[in-house]
Short mmCIF file of C-alpha atoms and ligand atoms in Angstrom, two decimals:
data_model
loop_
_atom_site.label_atom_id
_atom_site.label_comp_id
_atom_site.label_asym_id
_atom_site.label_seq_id
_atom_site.Cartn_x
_atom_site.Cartn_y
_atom_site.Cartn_z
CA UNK A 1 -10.47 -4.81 15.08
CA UNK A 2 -13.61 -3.18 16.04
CA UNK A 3 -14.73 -2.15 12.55
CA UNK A 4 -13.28 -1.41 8.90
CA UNK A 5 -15.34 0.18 6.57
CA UNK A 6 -14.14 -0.90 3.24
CA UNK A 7 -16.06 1.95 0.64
CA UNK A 8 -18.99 0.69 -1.16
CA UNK A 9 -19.05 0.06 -4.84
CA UNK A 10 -22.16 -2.02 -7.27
CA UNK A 11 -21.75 -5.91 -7.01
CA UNK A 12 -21.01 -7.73 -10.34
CA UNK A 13 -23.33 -10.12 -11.77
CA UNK A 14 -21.03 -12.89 -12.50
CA UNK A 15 -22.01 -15.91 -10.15
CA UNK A 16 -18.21 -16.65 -9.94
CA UNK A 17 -17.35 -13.23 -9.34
CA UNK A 18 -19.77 -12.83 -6.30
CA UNK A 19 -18.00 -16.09 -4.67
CA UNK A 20 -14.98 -15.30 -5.23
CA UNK A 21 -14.19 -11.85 -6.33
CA UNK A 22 -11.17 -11.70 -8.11
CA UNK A 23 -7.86 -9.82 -6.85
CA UNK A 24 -4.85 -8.42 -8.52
CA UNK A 25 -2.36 -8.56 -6.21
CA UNK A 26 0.65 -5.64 -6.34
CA UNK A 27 3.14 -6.18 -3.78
CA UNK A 28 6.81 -4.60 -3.30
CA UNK A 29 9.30 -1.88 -1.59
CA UNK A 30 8.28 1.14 -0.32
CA UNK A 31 8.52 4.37 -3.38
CA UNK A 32 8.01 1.48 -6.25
CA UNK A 33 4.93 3.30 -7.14
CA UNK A 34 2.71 0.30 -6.05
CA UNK A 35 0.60 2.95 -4.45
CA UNK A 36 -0.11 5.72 -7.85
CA UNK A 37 -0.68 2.24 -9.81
CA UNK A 38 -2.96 0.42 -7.56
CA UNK A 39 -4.88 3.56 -7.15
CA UNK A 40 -5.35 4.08 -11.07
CA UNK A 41 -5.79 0.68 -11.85
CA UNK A 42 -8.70 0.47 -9.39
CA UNK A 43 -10.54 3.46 -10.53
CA UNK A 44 -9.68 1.70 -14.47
CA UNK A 45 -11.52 -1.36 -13.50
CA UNK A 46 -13.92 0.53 -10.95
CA UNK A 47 -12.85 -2.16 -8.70
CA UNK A 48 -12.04 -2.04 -4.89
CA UNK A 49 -8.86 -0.84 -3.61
CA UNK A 50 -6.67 -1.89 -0.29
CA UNK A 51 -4.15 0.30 0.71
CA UNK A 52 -2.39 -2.87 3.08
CA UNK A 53 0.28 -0.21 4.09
CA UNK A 54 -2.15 2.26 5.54
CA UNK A 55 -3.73 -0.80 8.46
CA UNK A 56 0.09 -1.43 9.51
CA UNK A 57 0.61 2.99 9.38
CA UNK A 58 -2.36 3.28 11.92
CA UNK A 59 -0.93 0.53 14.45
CA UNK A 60 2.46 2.29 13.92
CA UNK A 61 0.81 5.43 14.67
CA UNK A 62 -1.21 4.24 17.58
CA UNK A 63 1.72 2.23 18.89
CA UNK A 64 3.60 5.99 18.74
CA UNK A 65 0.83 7.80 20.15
CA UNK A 66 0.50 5.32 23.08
CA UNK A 67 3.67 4.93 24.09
CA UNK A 68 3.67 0.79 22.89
CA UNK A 69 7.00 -0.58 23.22
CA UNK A 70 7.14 -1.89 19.71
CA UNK A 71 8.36 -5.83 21.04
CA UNK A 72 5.43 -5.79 23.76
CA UNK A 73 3.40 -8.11 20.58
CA UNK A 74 0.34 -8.86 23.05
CA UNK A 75 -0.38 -4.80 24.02
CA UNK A 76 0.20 -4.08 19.78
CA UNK A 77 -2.19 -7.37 18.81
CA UNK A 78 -4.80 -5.91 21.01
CA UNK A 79 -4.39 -2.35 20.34
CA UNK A 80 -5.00 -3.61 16.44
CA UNK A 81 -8.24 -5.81 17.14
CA UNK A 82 -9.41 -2.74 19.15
CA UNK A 83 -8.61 -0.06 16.24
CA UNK A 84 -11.92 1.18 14.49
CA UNK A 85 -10.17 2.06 11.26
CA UNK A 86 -12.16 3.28 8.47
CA UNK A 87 -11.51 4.15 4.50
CA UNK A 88 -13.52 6.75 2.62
CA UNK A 89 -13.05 7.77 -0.61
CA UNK A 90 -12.42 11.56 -0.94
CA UNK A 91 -14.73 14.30 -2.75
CA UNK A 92 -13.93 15.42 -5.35
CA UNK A 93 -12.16 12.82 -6.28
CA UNK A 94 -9.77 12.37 -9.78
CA UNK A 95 -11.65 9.72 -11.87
CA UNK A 96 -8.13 8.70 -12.65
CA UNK A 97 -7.28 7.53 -9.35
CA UNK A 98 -8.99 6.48 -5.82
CA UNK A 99 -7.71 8.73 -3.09
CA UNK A 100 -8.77 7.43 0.20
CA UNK A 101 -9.14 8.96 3.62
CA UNK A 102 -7.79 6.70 6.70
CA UNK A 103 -10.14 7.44 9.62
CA UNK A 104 -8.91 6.21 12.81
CA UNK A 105 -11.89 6.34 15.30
CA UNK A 106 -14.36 8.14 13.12
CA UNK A 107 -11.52 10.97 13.19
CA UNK A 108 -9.19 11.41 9.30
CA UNK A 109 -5.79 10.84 10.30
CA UNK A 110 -5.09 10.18 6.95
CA UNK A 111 -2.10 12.98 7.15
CA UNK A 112 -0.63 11.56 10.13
CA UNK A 113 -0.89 8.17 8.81
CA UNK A 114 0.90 9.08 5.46
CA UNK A 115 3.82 11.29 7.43
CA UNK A 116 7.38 9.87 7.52
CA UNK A 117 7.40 9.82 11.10
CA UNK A 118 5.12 6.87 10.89
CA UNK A 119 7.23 4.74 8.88
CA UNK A 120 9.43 2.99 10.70
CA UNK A 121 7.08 2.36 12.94
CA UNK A 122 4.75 0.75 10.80
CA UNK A 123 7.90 -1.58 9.63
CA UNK A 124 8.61 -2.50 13.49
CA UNK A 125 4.25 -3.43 14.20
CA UNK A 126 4.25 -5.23 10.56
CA UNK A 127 7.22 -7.52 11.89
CA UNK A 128 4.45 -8.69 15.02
CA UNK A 129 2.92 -11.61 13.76
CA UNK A 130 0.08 -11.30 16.14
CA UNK A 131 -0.36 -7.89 14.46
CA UNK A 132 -0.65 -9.41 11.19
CA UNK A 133 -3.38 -12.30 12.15
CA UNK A 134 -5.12 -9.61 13.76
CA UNK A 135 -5.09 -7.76 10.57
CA UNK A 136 -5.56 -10.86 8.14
CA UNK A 137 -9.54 -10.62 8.14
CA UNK A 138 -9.79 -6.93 7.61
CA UNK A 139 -7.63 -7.44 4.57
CA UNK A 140 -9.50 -10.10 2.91
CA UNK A 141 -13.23 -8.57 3.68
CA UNK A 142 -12.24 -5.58 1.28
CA UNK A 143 -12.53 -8.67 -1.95
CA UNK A 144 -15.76 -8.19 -2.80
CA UNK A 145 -17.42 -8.01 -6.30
CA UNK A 146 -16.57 -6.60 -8.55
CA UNK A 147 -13.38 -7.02 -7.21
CA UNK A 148 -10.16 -5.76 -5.66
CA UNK A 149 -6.95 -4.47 -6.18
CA UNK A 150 -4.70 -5.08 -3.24
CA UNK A 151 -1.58 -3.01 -2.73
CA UNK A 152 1.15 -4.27 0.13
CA UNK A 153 3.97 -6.48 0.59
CA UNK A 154 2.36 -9.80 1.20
CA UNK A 155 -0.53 -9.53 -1.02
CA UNK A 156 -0.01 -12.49 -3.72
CA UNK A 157 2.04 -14.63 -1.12
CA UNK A 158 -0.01 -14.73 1.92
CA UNK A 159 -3.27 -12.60 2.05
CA UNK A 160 -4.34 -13.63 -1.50
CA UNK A 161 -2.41 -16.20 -2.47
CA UNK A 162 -5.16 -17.16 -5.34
CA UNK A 163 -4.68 -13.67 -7.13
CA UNK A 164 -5.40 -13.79 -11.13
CA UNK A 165 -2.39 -11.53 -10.73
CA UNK A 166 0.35 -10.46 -9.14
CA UNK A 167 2.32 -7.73 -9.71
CA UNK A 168 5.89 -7.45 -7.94
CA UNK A 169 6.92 -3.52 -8.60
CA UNK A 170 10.08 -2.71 -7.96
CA UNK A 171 12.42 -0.14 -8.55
CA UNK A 172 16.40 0.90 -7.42
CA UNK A 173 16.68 1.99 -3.86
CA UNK A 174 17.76 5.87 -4.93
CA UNK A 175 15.06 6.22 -7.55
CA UNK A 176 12.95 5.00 -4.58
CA UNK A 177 14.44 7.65 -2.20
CA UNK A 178 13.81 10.68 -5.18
CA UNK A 179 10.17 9.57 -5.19
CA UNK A 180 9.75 9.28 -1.67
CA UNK A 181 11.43 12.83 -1.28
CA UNK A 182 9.68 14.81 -4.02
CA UNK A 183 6.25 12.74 -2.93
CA UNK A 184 6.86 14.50 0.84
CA UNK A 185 8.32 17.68 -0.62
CA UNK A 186 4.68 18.08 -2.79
CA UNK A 187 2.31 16.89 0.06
CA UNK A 188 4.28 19.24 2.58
CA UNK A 189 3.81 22.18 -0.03
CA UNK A 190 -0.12 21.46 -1.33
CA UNK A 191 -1.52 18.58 1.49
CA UNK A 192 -2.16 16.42 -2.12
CA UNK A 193 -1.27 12.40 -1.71
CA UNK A 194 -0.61 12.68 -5.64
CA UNK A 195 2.94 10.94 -6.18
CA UNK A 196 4.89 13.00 -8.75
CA UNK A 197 5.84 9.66 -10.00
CA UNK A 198 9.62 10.06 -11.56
CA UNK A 199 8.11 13.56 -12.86
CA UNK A 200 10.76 15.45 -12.20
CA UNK A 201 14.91 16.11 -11.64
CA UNK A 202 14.32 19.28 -9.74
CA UNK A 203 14.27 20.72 -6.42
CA UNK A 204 17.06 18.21 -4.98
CA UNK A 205 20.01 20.75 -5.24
CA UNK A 206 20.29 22.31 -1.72
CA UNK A 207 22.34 21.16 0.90
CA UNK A 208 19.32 20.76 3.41
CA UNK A 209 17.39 18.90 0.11
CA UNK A 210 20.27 16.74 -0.02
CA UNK A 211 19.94 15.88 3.51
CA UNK A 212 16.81 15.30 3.56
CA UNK A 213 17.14 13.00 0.41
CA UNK A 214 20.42 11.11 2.57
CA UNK A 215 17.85 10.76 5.63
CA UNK A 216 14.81 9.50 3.63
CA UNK A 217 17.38 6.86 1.31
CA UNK A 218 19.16 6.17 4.97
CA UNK A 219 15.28 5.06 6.01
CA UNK A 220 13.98 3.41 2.92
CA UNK A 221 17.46 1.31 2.77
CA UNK A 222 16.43 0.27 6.86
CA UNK A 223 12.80 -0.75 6.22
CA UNK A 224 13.11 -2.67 3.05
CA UNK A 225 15.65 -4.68 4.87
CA UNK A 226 13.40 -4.89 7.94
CA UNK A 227 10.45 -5.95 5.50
CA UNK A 228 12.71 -8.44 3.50
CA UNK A 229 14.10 -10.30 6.50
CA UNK A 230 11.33 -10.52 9.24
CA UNK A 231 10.25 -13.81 9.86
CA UNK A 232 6.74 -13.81 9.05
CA UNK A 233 5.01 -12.50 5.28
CA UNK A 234 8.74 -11.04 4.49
CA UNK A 235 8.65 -8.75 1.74
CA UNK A 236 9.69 -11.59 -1.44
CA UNK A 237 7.85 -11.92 -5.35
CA UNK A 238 5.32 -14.69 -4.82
CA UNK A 239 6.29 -17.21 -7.17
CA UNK A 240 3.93 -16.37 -9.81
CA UNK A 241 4.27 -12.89 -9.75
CA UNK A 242 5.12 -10.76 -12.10
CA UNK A 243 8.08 -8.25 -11.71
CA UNK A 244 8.20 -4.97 -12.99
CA UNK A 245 11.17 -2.36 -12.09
CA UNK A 246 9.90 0.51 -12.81
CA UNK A 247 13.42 2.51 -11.87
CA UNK A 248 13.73 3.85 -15.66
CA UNK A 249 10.01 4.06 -16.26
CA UNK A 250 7.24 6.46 -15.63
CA UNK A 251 4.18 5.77 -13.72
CA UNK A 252 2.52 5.88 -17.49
CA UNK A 253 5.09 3.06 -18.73
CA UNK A 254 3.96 0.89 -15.58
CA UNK A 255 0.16 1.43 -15.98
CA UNK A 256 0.85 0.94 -19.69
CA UNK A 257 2.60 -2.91 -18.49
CA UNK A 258 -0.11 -3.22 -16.20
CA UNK A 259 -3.00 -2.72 -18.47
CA UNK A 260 -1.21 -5.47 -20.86
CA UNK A 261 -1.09 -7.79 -18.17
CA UNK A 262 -4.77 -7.27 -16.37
CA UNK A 263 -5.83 -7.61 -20.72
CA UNK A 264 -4.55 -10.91 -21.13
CA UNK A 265 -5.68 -12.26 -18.67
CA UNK A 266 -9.12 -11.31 -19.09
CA UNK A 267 -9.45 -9.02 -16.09
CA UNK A 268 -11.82 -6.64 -15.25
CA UNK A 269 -14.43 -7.36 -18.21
O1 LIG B 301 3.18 0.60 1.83
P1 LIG B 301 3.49 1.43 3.04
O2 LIG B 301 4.76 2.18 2.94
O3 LIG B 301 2.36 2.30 3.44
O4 LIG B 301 3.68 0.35 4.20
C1 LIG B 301 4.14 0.71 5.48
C2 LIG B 301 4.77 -0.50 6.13
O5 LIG B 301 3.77 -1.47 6.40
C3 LIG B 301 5.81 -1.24 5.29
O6 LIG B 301 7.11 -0.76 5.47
C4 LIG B 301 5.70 -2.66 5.78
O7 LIG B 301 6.54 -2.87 6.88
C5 LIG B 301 4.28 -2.78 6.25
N1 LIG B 301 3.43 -3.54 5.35
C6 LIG B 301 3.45 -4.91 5.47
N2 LIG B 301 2.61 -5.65 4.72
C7 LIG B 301 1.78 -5.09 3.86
C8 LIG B 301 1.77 -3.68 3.69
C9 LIG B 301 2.63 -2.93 4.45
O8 LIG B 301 4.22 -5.45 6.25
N3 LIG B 301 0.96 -5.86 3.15
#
């Protein structure tokens, strides 16, 4: 990769920290709410944030944009060493979360890179091993002090396998499909990223809503199993991790887990 730009934050004092920052690690299915909760949890601890997913969106959007055929590995490994992609925290921001801009070339993409259109692709790039070792240093140069929250599917088993913690959030594959629907529906209405995390019953009545719901489900169901059953960094709970299936809870019952969790173990003090 030509350059990442992980945003800046104060170091920490601790010797140990400064070594060897430490990571909590949430990994899991697409619509889990990894996302909302890695976001809050960062700007809780004022700690770093990786957004794993958006590195793999950018090759899948490049890979679209160029024409890559998605099994040509060598073109998509050097297309991803050759990406300058860039995070920036927004203005303006909620103190309650960290939105972050994806800039691809200097250039905010971060709509594109978010759209549905750019999911499956950035299953099919993510299944490239080289794209993945090409990717593997970027990740681990955002764990710096204080330290960092890393959001993904391979967090706790293969890019940081020495998390304090790891979170495996889960959820059913419909209440997955609502979330991913009404989180499109709202971003297509306002342009927010905010997740109206299990907020709301509403809005899914209409015949074309209820296709759209069947087509996003249809997707979600064909990704997770790409993600679970790819040979390399598949989708799976580290065996440490903690799982939480957040299907009946709301994204304040997950933060709520999550606090108790990052407390206990003495995290973020
Ligand atoms: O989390 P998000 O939906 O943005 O991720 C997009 C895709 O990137 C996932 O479906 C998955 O295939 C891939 N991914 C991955 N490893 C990660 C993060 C995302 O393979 N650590």
């Amino acid at each position: 990769m030509a350059s990442s730009h992980p945003p800046s934050k104060p170091s920490g004092r601790s010797t140990r920290r400064t070594i060897n920052p430490d990571v909590i690690a949430i990994d899991g299915p697409g619509g889990a709410g990894k996302g909302t909760v890695a976001s809050r949890l960062a700007a809780a601890l004022d700690w770093h944030l990786l957004d794993s997913g958006a590195l793999y969106r950018v090759v899948g959007l490049i890979a679209l944009r160029r024409g890559i055929d998605f099994d040509d590995a060598a073109s998509l490994a050097e297309a991803t060493r050759k990406a300058d992609i860039g995070f920036k925290e927004a203005a303006g921001a909620l103190p309650a979360a960290v939105p972050i801009r994806v800039l691809v070339d200097g250039v905010d993409e971060t709509d594109a890179v978010r759209s549905a259109e750019v999911e499956q692709p950035a299953s099919r790039v993510a299944a490239v091993a080289a794209v993945r070792e090409a990717l593997f240093a970027t990740q681990q140069a955002f764990r710096r002090p204080p330290g960092l929250v890393a959001d993904g599917r391979d967090m706790g088993t293969v890019v940081f396998p020495d998390a304090r913690l790891k979170i495996f959030l889960t959820a059913s594959v419909d209440a997955r499909a609502r979330r991913r629907f009404e989180q499109l529906k709202d971003r297509e209405a306002s342009g927010s990223l905010r997740a109206p995390f299990g907020s709301d019953r509403e809005g899914v009545a209409g015949a074309a809503a209820q296709a759209a719901l069947a087509a996003i489900r249809a997707s979600t169901e064909a990704r997770d199993e790409r993600d679970r059953t790819r040979p390399v960094s598949p989708l799976l709970p580290a065996p440490d991790a903690v799982t939480i299936d957040s299907t009946e809870m709301s994204i304040d019952d997950v933060m709520a887990a999550v606090m108790t969790l990052v407390q206990e173990r003495g995290l973020g003090r």
